[in-house]
Short mmCIF file of C-alpha atoms in Angstrom, two decimals:
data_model
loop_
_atom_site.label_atom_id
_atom_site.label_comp_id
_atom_site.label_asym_id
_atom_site.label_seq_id
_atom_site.Cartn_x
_atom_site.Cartn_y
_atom_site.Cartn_z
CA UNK A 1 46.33 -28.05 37.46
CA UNK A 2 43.97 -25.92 35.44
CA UNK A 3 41.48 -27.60 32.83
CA UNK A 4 43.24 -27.46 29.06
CA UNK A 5 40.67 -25.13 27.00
CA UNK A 6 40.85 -27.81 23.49
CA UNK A 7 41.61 -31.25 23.57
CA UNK A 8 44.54 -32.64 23.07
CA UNK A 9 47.50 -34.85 24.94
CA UNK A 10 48.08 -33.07 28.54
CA UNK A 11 50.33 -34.04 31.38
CA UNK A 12 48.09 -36.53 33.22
CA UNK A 13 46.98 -34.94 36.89
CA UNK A 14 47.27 -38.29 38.40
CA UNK A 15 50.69 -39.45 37.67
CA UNK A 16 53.46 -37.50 36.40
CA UNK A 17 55.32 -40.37 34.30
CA UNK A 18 52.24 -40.71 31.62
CA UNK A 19 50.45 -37.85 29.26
CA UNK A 20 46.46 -38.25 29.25
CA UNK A 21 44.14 -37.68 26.46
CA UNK A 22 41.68 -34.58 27.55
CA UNK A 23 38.36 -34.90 24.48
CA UNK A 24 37.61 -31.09 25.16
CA UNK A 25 35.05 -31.56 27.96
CA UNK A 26 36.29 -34.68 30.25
CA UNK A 27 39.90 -36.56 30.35
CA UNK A 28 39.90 -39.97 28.70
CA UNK A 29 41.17 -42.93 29.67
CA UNK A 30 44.19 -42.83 27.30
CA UNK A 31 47.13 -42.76 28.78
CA UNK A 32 51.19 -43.38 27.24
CA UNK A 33 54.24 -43.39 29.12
CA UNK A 34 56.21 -39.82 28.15
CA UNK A 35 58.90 -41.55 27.00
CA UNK A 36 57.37 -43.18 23.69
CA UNK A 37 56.84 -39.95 22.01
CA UNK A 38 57.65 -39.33 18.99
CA UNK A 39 61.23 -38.33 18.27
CA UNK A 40 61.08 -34.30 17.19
CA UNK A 41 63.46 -33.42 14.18
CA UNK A 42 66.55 -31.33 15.01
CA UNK A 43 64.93 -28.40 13.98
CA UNK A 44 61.85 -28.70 16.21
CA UNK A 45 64.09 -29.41 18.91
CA UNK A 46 66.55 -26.61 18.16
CA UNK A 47 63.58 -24.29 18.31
CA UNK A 48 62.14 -25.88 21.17
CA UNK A 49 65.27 -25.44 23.04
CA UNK A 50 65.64 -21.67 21.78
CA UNK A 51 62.27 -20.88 23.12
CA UNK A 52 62.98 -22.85 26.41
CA UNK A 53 66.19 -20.71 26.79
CA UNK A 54 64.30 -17.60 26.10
CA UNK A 55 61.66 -17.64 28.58
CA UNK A 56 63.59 -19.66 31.60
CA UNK A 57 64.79 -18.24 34.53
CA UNK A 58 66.63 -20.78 36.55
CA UNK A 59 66.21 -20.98 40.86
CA UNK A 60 67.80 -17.75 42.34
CA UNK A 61 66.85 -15.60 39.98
CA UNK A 62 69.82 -16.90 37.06
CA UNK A 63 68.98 -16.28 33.64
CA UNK A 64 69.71 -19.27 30.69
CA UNK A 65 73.55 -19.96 30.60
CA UNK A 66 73.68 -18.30 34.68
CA UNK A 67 74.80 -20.00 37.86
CA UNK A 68 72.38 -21.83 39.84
CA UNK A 69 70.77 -23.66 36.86
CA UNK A 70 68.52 -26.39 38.84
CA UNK A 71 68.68 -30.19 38.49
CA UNK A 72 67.69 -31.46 35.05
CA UNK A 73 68.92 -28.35 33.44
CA UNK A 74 72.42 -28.15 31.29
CA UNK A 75 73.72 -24.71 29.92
CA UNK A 76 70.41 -23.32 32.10
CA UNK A 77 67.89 -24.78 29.03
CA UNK A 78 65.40 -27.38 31.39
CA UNK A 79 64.68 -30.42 29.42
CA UNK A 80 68.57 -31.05 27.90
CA UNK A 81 69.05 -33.63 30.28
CA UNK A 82 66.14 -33.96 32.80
CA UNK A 83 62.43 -33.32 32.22
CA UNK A 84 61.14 -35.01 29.36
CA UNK A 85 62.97 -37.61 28.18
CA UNK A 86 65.03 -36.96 24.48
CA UNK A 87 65.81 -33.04 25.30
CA UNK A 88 62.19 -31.67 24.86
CA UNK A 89 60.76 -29.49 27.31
CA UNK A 90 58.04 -30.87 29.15
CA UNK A 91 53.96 -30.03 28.76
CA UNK A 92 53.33 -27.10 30.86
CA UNK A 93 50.01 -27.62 33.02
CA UNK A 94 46.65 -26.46 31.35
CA UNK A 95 48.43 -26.10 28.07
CA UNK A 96 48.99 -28.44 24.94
CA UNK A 97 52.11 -30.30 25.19
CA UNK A 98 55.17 -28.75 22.49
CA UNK A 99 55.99 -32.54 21.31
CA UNK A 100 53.18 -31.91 18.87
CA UNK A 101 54.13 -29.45 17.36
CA UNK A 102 52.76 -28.47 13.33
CA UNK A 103 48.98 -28.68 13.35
CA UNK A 104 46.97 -25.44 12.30
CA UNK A 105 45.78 -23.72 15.15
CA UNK A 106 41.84 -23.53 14.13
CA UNK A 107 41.59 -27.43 13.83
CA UNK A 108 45.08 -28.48 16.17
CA UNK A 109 44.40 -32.06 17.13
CA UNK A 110 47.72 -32.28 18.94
CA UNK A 111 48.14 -36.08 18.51
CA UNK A 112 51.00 -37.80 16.81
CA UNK A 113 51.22 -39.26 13.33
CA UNK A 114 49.74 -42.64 12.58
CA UNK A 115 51.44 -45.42 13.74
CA UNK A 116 53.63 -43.61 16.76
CA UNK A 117 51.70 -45.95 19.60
CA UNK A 118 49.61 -42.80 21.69
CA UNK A 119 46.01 -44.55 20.86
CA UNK A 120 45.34 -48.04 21.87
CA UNK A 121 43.07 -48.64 18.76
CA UNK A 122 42.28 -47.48 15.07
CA UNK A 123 43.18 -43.54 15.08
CA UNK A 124 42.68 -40.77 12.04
CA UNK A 125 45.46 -40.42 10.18
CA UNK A 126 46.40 -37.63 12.52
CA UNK A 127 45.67 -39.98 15.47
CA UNK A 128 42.59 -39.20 17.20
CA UNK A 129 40.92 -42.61 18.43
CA UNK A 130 37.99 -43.82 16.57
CA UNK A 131 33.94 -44.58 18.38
CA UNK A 132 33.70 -48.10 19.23
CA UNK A 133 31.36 -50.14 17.18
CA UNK A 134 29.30 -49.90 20.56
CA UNK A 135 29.24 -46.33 21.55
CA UNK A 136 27.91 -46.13 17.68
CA UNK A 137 25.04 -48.61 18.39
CA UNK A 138 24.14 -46.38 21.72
CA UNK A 139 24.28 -43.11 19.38
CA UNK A 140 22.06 -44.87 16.99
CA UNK A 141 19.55 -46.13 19.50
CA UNK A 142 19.03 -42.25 20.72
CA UNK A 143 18.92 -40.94 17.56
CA UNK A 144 16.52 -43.25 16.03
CA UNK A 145 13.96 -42.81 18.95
CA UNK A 146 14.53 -38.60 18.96
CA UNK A 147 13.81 -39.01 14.69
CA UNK A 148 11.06 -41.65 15.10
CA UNK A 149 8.96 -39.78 17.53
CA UNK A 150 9.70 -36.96 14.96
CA UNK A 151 8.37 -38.22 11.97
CA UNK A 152 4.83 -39.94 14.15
CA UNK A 153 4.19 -36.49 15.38
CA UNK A 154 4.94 -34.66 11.36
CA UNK A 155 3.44 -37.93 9.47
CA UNK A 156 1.92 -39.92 12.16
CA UNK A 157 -1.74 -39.29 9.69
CA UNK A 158 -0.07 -40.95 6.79
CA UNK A 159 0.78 -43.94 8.86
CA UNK A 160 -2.83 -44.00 9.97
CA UNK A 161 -4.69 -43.57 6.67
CA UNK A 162 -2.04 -46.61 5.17
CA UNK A 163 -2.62 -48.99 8.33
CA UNK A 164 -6.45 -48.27 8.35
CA UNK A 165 -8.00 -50.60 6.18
CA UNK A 166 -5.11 -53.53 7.42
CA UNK A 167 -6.51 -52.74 10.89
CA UNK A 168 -10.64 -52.97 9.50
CA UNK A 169 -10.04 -56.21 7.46
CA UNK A 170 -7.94 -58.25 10.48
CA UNK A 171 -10.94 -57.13 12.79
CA UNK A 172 -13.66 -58.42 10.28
CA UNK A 173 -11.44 -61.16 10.06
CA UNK A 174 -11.33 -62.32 13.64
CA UNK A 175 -15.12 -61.63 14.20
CA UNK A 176 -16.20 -63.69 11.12
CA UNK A 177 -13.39 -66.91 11.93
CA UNK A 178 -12.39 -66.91 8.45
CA UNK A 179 -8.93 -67.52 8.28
CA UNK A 180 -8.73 -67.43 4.22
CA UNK A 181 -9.41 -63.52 5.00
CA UNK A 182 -6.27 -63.55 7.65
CA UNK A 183 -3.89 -64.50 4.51
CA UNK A 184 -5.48 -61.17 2.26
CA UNK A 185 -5.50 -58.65 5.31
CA UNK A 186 -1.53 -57.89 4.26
CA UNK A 187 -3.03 -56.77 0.95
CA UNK A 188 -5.47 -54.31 2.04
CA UNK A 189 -2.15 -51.91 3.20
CA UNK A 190 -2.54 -48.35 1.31
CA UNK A 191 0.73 -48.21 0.14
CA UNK A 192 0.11 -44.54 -1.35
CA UNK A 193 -0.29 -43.50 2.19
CA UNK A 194 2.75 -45.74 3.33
CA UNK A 195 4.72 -44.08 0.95
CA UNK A 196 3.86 -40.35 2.31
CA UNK A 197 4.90 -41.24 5.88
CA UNK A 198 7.98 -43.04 4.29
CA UNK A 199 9.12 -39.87 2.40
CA UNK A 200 8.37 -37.39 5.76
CA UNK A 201 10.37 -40.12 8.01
CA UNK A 202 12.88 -39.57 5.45
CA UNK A 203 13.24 -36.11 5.34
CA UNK A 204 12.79 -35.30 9.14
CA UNK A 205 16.19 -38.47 8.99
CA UNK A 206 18.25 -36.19 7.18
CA UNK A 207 17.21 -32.81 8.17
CA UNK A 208 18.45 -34.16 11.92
CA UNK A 209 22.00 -35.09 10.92
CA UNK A 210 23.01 -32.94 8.60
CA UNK A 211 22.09 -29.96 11.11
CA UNK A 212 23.70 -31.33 13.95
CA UNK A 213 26.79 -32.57 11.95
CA UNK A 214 27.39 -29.07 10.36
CA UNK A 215 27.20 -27.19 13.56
CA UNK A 216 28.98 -29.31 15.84
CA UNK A 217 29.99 -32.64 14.28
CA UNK A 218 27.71 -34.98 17.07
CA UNK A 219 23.97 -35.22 16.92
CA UNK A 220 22.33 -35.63 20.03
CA UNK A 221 22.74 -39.40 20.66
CA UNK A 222 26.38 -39.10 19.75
CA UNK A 223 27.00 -36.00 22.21
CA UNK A 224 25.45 -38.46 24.74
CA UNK A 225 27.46 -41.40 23.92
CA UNK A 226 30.83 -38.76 24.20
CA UNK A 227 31.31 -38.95 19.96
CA UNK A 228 31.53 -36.41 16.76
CA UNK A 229 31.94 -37.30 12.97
CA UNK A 230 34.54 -35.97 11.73
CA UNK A 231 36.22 -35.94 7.69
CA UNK A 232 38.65 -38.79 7.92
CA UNK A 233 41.43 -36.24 6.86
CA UNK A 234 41.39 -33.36 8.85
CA UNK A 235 38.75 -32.15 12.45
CA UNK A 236 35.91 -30.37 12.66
CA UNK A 237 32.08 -29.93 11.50
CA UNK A 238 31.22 -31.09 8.32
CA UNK A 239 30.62 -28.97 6.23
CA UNK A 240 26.96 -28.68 4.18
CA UNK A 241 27.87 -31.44 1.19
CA UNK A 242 29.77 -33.67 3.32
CA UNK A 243 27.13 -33.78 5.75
CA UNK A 244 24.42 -34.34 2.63
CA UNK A 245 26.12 -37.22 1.47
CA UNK A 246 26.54 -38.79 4.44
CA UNK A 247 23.10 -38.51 5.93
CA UNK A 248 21.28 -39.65 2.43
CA UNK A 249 22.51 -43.24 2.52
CA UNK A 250 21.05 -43.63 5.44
CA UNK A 251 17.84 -41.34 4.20
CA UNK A 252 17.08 -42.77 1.24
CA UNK A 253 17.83 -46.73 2.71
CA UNK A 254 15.40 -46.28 5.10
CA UNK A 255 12.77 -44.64 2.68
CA UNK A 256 12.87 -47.42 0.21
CA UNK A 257 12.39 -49.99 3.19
CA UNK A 258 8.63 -49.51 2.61
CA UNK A 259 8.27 -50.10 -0.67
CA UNK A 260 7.17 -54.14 -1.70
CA UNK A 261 9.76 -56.16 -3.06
CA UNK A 262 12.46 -53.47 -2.93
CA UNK A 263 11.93 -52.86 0.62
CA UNK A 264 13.45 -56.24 1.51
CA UNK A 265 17.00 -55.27 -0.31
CA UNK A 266 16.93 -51.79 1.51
CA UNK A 267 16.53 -53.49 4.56
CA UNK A 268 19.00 -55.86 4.36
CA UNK A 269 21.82 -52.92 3.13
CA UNK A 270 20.30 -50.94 5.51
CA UNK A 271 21.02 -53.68 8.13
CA UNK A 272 25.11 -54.46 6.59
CA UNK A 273 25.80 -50.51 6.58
CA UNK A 274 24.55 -50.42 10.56
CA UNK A 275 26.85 -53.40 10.87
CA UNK A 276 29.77 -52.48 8.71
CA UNK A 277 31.67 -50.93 11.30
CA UNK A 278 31.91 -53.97 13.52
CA UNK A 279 34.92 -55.60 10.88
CA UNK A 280 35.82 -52.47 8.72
CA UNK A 281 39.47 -51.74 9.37
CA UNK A 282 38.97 -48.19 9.61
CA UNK A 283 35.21 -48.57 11.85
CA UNK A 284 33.31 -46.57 8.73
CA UNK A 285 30.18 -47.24 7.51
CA UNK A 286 28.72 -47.52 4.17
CA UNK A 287 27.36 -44.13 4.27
CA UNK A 288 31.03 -43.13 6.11
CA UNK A 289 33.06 -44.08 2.83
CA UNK A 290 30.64 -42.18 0.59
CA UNK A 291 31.13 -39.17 2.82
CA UNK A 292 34.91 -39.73 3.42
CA UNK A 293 33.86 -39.24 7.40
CA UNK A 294 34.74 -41.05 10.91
CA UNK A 295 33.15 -41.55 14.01
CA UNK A 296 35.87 -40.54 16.55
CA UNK A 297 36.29 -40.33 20.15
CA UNK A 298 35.21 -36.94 21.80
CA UNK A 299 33.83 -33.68 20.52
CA UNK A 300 34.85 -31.42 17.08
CA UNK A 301 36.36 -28.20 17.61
CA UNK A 302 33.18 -25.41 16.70
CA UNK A 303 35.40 -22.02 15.75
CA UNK A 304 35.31 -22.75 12.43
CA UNK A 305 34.39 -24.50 9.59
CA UNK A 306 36.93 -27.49 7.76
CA UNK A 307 39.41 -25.76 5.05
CA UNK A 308 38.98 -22.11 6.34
#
């Protein structure tokens, strides 16, 4: 069996009775018996059958309608009894399987409508199966250690000149024994400085996701983790404002967490919109609703851009 080219639902190589989910780079482990697809309209399966018919030649060289139609086969058109169950014709190998039929070509998802039973968990409303709150935390992890290393090496200065006289005052402080000067040291923070490496740590944040997520929906620690963001309604990259919206929550949270007083509120939304996703019914964010976005299983397709 030859490896599909998109993903998409594929007969599974390893046992004939199931189709398997195939994320455009590796098959998943989602599986459904071929029976519970969805049942096709009798126009889609008039034109399936028409197109069956056309391009069938039955065993010993009999055309559609001819003698020698094979098992599975009625009036020479393979599927009306046999093959897939419900008069479809099967999925052929390396290519998408027909009982999806509808989807635009550029973005095809070639999963079923919500609610049809193909995922095992949450889906898009056109059914492709959503991260895990945990592959998100392992995306996260990467991506805040790729940005943080970032922003030390662009701002690291900032940092330095802010921490410096903290650093000077706790040393006096443990040389001289006075502990009154321990309880003042937090004080002696230059939060002008502070605020400078705040604003680059920001902006090196945001620069990172929103070029990743316009070019191929998955920054580094999600390409890792084997996810993409995606618009809730439809596949693909984000495009340039979705992509600013999104990654500016999460920008302008973590910006603010440096700043006295306010930084404890930013910290503690920054903290519920990390943790959102572990209850939310549809696994989205804070910063996921204001983009309209979700955090799906497997890659984006990259041959174009959402709406064209």
């Amino acid at each position: 069996m030859s490896t599909p080219s998109s993903p998409g639902w594929y007969d599974d190589p390893e046992d004939a009775a199931l189709l398997r989910y195939f994320d455009g780079v590796v098959w998943t482990r989602h599986t459904t018996p071929k029976s519970t697809r969805p049942a096709t309209t009798a126009e889609q399966a008039a034109q399936a059958g028409a197109e069956a018919a056309r391009h069938w030649v039955a065993p010993g060289g009999h055309g559609p309608g001819g003698r020698g139609a094979g098992p599975g086969t009625q009036g020479g058109v393979p599927g009306a009894q046999g093959g897939m169950p419900g008069g479809a014709p099967g999925a052929q190998p390396g290519r998408p399987n027909p009982q999806f039929p509808g989807a635009p070509q550029q973005h095809q998802w070639n999963a079923p409508p919500m609610g049809q039973g193909w995922a095992t968990g949450p889906t898009t409303p056109d059914g492709q199966p959503l991260a895990s709150y945990w592959q998100r935390v392992g995306a996260y992890i990467i991506d805040a250690i790729i940005t943080g290393v970032a922003s030390f090496v662009l701002g690291g200065w900032l940092l330095y000149r802010a921490m410096q006289p903290f650093f000077d005052g706790f040393a006096n402080a443990v040389r001289s024994g006075d502990t009154a000067a321990m309880d003042r040291i937090t004080s002696q923070i230059d939060y002008g400085y502070l605020a400078g490496f705040s604003l680059v740590a920001g902006v090196v944040a945001f620069a990172y996701q929103v070029f990743f997520l316009t070019r191929s929906g998955a920054t580094p620690g999600k390409a890792v983790s084997g996810i993409s963001v995606r618009l809730r309604e439809r596949p693909g990259p984000l495009s340039l404002a979705d992509a600013s919206r999104r990654a500016s929550v999460q920008a302008v949270l973590g910006m603010l967490g440096n700043i006295p007083l306010i930084g404890t509120f930013a910290s503690i939304a920054a903290l519920l919109d990390l943790l959102w996703p572990a209850w939310d019914a549809n696994r989205q964010a804070w910063h996921d609703k204001v983009a309209a976005t979700n955090v799906v299983v497997g890659r984006q397709p990259r041959d174009g851009r959402p709406g064209q």
